Coordinates of C-alpha atoms and ligand atoms in Angstrom, one line a residue:
X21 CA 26.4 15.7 62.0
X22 CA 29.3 17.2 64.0
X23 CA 32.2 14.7 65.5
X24 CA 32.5 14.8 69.2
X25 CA 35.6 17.0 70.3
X26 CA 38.7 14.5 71.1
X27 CA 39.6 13.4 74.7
X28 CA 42.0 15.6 76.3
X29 CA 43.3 12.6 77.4
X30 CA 43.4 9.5 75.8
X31 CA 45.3 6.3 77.1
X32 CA 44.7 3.3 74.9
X33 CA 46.7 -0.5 75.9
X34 CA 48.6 1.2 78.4
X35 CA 51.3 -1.4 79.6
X36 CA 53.8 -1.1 82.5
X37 CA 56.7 -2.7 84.0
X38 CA 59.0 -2.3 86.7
X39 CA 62.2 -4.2 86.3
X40 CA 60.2 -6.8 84.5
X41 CA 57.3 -6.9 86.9
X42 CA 54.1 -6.0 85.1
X43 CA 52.2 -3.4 87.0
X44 CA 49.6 -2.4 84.2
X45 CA 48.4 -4.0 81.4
X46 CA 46.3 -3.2 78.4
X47 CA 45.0 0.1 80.1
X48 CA 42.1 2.5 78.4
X49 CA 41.1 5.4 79.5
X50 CA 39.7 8.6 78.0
X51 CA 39.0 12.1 79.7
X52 CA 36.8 15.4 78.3
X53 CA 38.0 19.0 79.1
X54 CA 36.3 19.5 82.6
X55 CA 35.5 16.1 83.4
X56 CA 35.9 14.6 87.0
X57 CA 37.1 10.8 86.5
X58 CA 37.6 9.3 90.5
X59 CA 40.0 6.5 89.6
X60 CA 39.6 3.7 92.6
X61 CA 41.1 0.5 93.2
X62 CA 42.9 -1.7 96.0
X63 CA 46.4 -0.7 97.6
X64 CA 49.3 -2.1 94.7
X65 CA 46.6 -2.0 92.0
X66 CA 48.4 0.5 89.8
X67 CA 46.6 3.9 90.4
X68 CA 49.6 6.0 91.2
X69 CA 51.9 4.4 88.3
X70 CA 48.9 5.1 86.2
X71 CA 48.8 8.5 87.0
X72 CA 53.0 8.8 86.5
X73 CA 52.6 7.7 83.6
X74 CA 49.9 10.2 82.6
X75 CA 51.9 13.2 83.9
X76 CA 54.8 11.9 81.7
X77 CA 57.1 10.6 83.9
X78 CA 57.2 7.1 83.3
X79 CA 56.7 5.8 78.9
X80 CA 54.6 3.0 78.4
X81 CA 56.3 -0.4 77.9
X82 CA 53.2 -0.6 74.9
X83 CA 50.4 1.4 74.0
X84 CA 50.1 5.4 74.5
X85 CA 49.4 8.0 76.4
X86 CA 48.2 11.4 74.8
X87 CA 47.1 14.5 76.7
X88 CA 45.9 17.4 74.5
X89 CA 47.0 15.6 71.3
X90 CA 50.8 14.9 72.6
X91 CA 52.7 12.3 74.2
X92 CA 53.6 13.7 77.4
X93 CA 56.7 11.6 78.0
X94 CA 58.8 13.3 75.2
X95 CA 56.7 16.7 74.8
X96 CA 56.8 19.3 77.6
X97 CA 53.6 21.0 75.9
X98 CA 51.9 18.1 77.0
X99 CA 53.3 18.2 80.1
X100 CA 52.6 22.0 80.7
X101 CA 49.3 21.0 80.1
X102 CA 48.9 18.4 83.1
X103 CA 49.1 19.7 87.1
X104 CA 50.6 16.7 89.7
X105 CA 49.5 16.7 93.0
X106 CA 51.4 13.5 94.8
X107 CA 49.9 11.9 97.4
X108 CA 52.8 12.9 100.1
X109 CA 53.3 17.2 100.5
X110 CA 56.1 17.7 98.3
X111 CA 56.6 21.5 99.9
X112 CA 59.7 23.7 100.9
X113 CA 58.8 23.4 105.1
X114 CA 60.5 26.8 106.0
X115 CA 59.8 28.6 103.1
X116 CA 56.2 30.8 103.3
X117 CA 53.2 29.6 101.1
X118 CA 53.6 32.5 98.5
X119 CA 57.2 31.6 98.5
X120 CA 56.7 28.0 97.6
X121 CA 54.1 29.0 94.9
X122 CA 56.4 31.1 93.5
X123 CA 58.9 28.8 93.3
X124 CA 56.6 26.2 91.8
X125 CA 55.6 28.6 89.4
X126 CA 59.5 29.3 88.5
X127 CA 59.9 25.7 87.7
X128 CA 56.8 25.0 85.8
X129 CA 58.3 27.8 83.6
X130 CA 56.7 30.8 84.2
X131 CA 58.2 34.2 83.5
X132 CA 59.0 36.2 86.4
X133 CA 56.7 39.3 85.2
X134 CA 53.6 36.6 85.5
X135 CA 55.0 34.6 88.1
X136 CA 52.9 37.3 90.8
X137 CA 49.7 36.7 88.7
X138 CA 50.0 32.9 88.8
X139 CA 50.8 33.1 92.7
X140 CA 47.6 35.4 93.1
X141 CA 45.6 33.0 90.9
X142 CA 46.8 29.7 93.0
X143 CA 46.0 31.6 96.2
X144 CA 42.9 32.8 95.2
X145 CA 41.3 29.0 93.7
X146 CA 42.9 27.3 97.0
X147 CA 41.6 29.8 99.5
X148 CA 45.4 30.1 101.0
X149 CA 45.1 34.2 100.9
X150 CA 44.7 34.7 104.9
X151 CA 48.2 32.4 105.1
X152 CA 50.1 33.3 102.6
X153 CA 52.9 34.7 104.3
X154 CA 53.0 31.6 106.5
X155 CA 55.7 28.9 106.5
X156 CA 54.5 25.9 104.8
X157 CA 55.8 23.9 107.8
X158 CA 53.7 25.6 110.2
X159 CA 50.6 24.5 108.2
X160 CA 48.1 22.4 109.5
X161 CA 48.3 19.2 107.6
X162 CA 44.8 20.2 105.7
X163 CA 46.5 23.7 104.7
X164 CA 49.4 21.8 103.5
X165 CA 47.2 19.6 100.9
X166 CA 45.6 22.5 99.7
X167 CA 49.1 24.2 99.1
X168 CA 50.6 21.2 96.9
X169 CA 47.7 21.5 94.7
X170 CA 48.0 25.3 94.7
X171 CA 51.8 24.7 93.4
X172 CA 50.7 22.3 90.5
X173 CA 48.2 25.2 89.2
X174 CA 50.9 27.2 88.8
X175 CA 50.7 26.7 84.8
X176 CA 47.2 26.4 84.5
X177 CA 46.9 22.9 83.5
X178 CA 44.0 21.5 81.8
X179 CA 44.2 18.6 83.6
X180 CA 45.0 18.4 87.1
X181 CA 45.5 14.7 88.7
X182 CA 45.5 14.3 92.3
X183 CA 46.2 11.0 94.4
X184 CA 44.8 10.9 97.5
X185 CA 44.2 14.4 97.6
X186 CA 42.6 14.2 101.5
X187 CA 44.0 11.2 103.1
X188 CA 44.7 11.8 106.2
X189 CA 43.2 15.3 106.7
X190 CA 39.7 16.0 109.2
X191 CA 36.1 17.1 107.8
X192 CA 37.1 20.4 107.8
X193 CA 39.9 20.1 105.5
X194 CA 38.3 17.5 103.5
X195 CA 35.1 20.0 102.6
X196 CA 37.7 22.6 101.9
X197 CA 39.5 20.7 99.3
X198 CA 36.4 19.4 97.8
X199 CA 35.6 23.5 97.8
X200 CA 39.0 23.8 95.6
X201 CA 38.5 20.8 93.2
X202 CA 34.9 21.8 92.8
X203 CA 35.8 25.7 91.6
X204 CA 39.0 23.7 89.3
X205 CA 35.8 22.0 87.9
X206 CA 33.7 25.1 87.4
X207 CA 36.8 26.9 85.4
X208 CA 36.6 23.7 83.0
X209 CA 39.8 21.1 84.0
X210 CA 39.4 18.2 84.1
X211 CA 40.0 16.3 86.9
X212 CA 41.4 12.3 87.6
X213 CA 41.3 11.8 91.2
X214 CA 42.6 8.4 93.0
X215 CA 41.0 8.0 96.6
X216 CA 39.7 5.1 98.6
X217 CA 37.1 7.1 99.9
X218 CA 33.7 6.4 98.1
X219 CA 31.6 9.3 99.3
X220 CA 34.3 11.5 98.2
X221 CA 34.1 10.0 94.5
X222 CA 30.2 10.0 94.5
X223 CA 30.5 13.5 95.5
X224 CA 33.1 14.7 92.9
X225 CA 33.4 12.2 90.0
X226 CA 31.8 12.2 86.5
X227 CA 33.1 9.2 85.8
X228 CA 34.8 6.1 87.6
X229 CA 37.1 3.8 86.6
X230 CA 38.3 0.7 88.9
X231 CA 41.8 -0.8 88.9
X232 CA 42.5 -4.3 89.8
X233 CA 46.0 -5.7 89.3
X234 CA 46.7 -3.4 86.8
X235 CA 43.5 -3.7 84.6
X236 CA 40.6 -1.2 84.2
X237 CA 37.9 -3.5 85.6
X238 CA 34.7 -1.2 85.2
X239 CA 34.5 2.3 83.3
X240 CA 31.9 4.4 83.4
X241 CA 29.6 7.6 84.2
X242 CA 28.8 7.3 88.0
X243 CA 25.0 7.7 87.5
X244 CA 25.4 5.2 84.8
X245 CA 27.0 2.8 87.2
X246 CA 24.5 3.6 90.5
X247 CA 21.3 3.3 87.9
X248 CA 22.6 -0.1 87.2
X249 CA 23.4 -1.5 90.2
X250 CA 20.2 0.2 92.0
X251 CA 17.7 -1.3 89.3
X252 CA 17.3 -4.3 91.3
X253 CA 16.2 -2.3 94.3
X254 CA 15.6 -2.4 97.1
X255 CA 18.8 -4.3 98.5
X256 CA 19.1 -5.6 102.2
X257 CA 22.1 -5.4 103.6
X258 CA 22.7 -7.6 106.9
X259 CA 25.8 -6.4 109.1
X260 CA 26.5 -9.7 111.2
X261 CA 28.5 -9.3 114.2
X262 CA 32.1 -10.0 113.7
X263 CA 33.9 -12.4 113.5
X264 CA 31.4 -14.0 111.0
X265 CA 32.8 -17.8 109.8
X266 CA 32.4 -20.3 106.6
X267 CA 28.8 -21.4 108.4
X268 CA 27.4 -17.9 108.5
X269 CA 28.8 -17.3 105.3
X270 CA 27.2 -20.5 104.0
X271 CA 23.9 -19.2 105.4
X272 CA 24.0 -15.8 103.3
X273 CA 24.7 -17.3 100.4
X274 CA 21.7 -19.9 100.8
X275 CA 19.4 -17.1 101.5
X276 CA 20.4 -15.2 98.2
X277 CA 23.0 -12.7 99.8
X278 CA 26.4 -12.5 98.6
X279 CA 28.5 -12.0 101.5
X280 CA 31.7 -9.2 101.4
X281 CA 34.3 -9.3 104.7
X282 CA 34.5 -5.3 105.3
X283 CA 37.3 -6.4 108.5
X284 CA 35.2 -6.2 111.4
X285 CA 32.1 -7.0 110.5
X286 CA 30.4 -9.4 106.8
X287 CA 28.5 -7.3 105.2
X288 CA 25.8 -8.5 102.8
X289 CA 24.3 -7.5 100.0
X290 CA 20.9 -9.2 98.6
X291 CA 21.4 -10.7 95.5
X292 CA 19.3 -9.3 92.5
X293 CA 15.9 -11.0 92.4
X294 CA 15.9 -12.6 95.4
X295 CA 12.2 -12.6 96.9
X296 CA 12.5 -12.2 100.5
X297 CA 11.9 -9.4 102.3
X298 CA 13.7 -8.2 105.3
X299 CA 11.9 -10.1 107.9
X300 CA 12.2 -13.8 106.0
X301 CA 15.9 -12.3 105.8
X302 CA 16.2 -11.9 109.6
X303 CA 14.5 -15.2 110.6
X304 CA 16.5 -17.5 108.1
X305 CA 19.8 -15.8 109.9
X306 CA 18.7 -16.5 113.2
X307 CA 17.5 -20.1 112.9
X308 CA 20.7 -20.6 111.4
X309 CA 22.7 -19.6 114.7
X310 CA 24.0 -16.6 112.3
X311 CA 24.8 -13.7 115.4
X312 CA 22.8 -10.5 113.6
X313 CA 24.0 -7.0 114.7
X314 CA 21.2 -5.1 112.5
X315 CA 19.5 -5.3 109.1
X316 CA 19.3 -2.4 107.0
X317 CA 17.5 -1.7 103.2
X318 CA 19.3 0.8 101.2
X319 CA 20.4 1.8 97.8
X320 CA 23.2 0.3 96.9
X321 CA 26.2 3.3 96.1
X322 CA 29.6 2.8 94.4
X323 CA 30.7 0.8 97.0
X324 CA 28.9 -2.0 95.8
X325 CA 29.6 -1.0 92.2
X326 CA 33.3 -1.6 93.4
X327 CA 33.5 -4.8 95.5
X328 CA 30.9 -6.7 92.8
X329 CA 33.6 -5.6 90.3
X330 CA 36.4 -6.9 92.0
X331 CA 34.5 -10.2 92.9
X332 CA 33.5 -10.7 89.2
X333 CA 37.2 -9.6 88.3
X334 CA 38.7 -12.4 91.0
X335 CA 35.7 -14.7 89.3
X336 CA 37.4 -14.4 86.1
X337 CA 40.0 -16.5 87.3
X338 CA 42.1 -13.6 88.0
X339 CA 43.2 -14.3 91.5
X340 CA 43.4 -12.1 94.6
X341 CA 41.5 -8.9 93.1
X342 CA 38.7 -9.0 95.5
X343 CA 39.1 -9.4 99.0
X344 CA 41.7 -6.6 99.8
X345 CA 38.7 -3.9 100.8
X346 CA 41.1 -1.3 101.9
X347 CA 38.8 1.5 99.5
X348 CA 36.7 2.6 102.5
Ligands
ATP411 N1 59.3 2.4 91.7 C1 58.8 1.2 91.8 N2 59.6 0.1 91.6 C2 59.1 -1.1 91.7 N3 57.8 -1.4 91.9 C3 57.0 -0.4 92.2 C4 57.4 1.0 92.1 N4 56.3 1.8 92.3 C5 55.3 0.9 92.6 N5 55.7 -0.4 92.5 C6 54.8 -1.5 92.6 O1 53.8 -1.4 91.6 C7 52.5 -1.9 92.1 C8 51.5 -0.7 91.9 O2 51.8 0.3 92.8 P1 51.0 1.7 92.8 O3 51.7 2.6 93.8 O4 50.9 2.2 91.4 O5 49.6 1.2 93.3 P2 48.4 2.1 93.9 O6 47.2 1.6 93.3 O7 48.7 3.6 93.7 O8 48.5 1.7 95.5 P3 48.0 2.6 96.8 O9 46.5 2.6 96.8 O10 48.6 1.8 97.9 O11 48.6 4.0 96.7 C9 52.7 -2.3 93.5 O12 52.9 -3.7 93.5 C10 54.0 -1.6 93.9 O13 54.7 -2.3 94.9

């Protein structure tokens, strides 16, 4: 029997602080070469120190963080292996996109008689060939996202992570860097991606992992988690017209539903084993006074992975972690 290949990253009871306030605590995670992890959770949960403290930049108050074997915090071998795309462009505005890549590709250490190749290779993979010549600041704000990951390829990292990687940026731009992170993919790194867009992780992700407060609440392969979740199918899910109060509320909950506030709108998903069907459903609202905008049945997707996550993490006593729904 062979042992599987080790992670090429491995964090195991990853704890952080900033000036004594915890931020993580007992975090594990583990990555394969050319695996897609889509790391979600509510604004202040931890995601981007997380992902610092991946690339190296921050050291673990406890626990470890290993990427290709090493720690990257004290060994830049590690770190040569990891690519950083921030979530704000981190680009020189005047300079041209080849420029910038170059320069990128100067400090992640590349000689200049390879430095050409690596520019080429980043243009290439990001599609950025047709504005290459182009100052950065003249970019369309999609172009620009593209470029920043372009300039953490420079050293062809095994593992690129990316936060955020198309906030902010129209369909367009949004397929095109899907187009980049899906030919990364194809050429085997492996791939952590923070976002509060759900389609995008169903789209992309192998895996998903959810922080609340600091703590990995759920871990898993996506099919995995939408297999589970969708096994007590099929779910109804009332939208009641906003804004819905404590009676309506009361109501869902009587009738089997547990009720989510998305903002505008409750939401509600059918509880698991719940016998009514959608018309039973519609009635018990109505006598109820409950105002109804429409009633839909669909499989449940990682949405409803995440908010039942955060609502049995905040039902562990551990206040505040649901409620926040700012991942959509
Ligand atoms: N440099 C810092 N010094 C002190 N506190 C910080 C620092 N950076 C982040 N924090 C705090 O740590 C917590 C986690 O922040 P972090 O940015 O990691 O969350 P996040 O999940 O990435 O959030 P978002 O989805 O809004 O980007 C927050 O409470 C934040 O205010």
């Amino acid at each position: 029997m062979t042992t599987p290949p080790a992670p090429l990253l491995r964090v195991a009871g990853a704890a952080l602080a900033y000036r004594g306030s915890r931020v993580l605590e007992g975090v594990d995670l583990a990555l394969g070469a050319g695996e897609t992890l889509a790391l979600l959770g509510p604004n202040g949960a931890g995601k981007t120190s997380l992902m610092r403290l991946i690339a190296g930049r921050l050291a673990p108050g406890a626990g470890s963080v290993r990427v290709a074997g090493d720690d990257p915090h004290r060994t830049p071998a590690a770190r040569r292996a990891i690519g950083w795309v921030p979530q704000e462009i981190a680009l020189y505005p005047r300079l041209s996109v080849a420029e910038n890549l170059s320069v990128f590709a100067q400090l992640a250490g590349i000689a200049w008689r390879e430095r050409a190749e690596a520019v080429a290779t980043g243009l290439a993979l990001c599609a950025l060939a047709e504005v290459a010549r182009r100052p950065v600041g003249l970019l369309s704000g999609g172009y620009q996202r593209r470029v920043n990951i372009a300039a953490s390829l420079m050293a062809r990292p095994r593992l690129v992570l990316l936060d955020e990687p198309t906030q902010g940026v129209d369909l367009h731009a949004r397929a095109a860097i899907h187009a980049v992170l899906g030919r990364l993919r194809e050429a085997g790194t492996a791939l952590l991606v923070a976002t509060h867009d759900f389609a995008e992780a169903e789209r992309l992700a192998d895996r998903v992992a959810i922080l609340a407060r600091g703590r990995i609440v759920t871990d898993g392969r996506l099919s995995d988690l939408l297999a589970r979740i969708r096994a007590d199918a099929p779910e109804h899910e009332a939208a009641l017209v906003a804004p819905a109060d404590a009676a309506a509320e009361a109501v869902l909950r009587r009738t089997g539903f547990l009720p989510v506030d998305t903002g505008s709108t409750w939401r509600a998903r059918r509880l698991a084993g719940t016998p009514r069907d959608g018309a039973d459903l519609l009635a018990a609202l109505r006598n109820a006074g409950v105002p109804i905008a429409e009633i839909r049945i669909r499989a449940p997707g990682l949405e409803a992975v995440y908010r039942e996550a955060l609502a049995e993490f905040a039902g562990d006593g551990r206040d505040g972690a649901a409620g926040t729904g700012t991942a959509a």
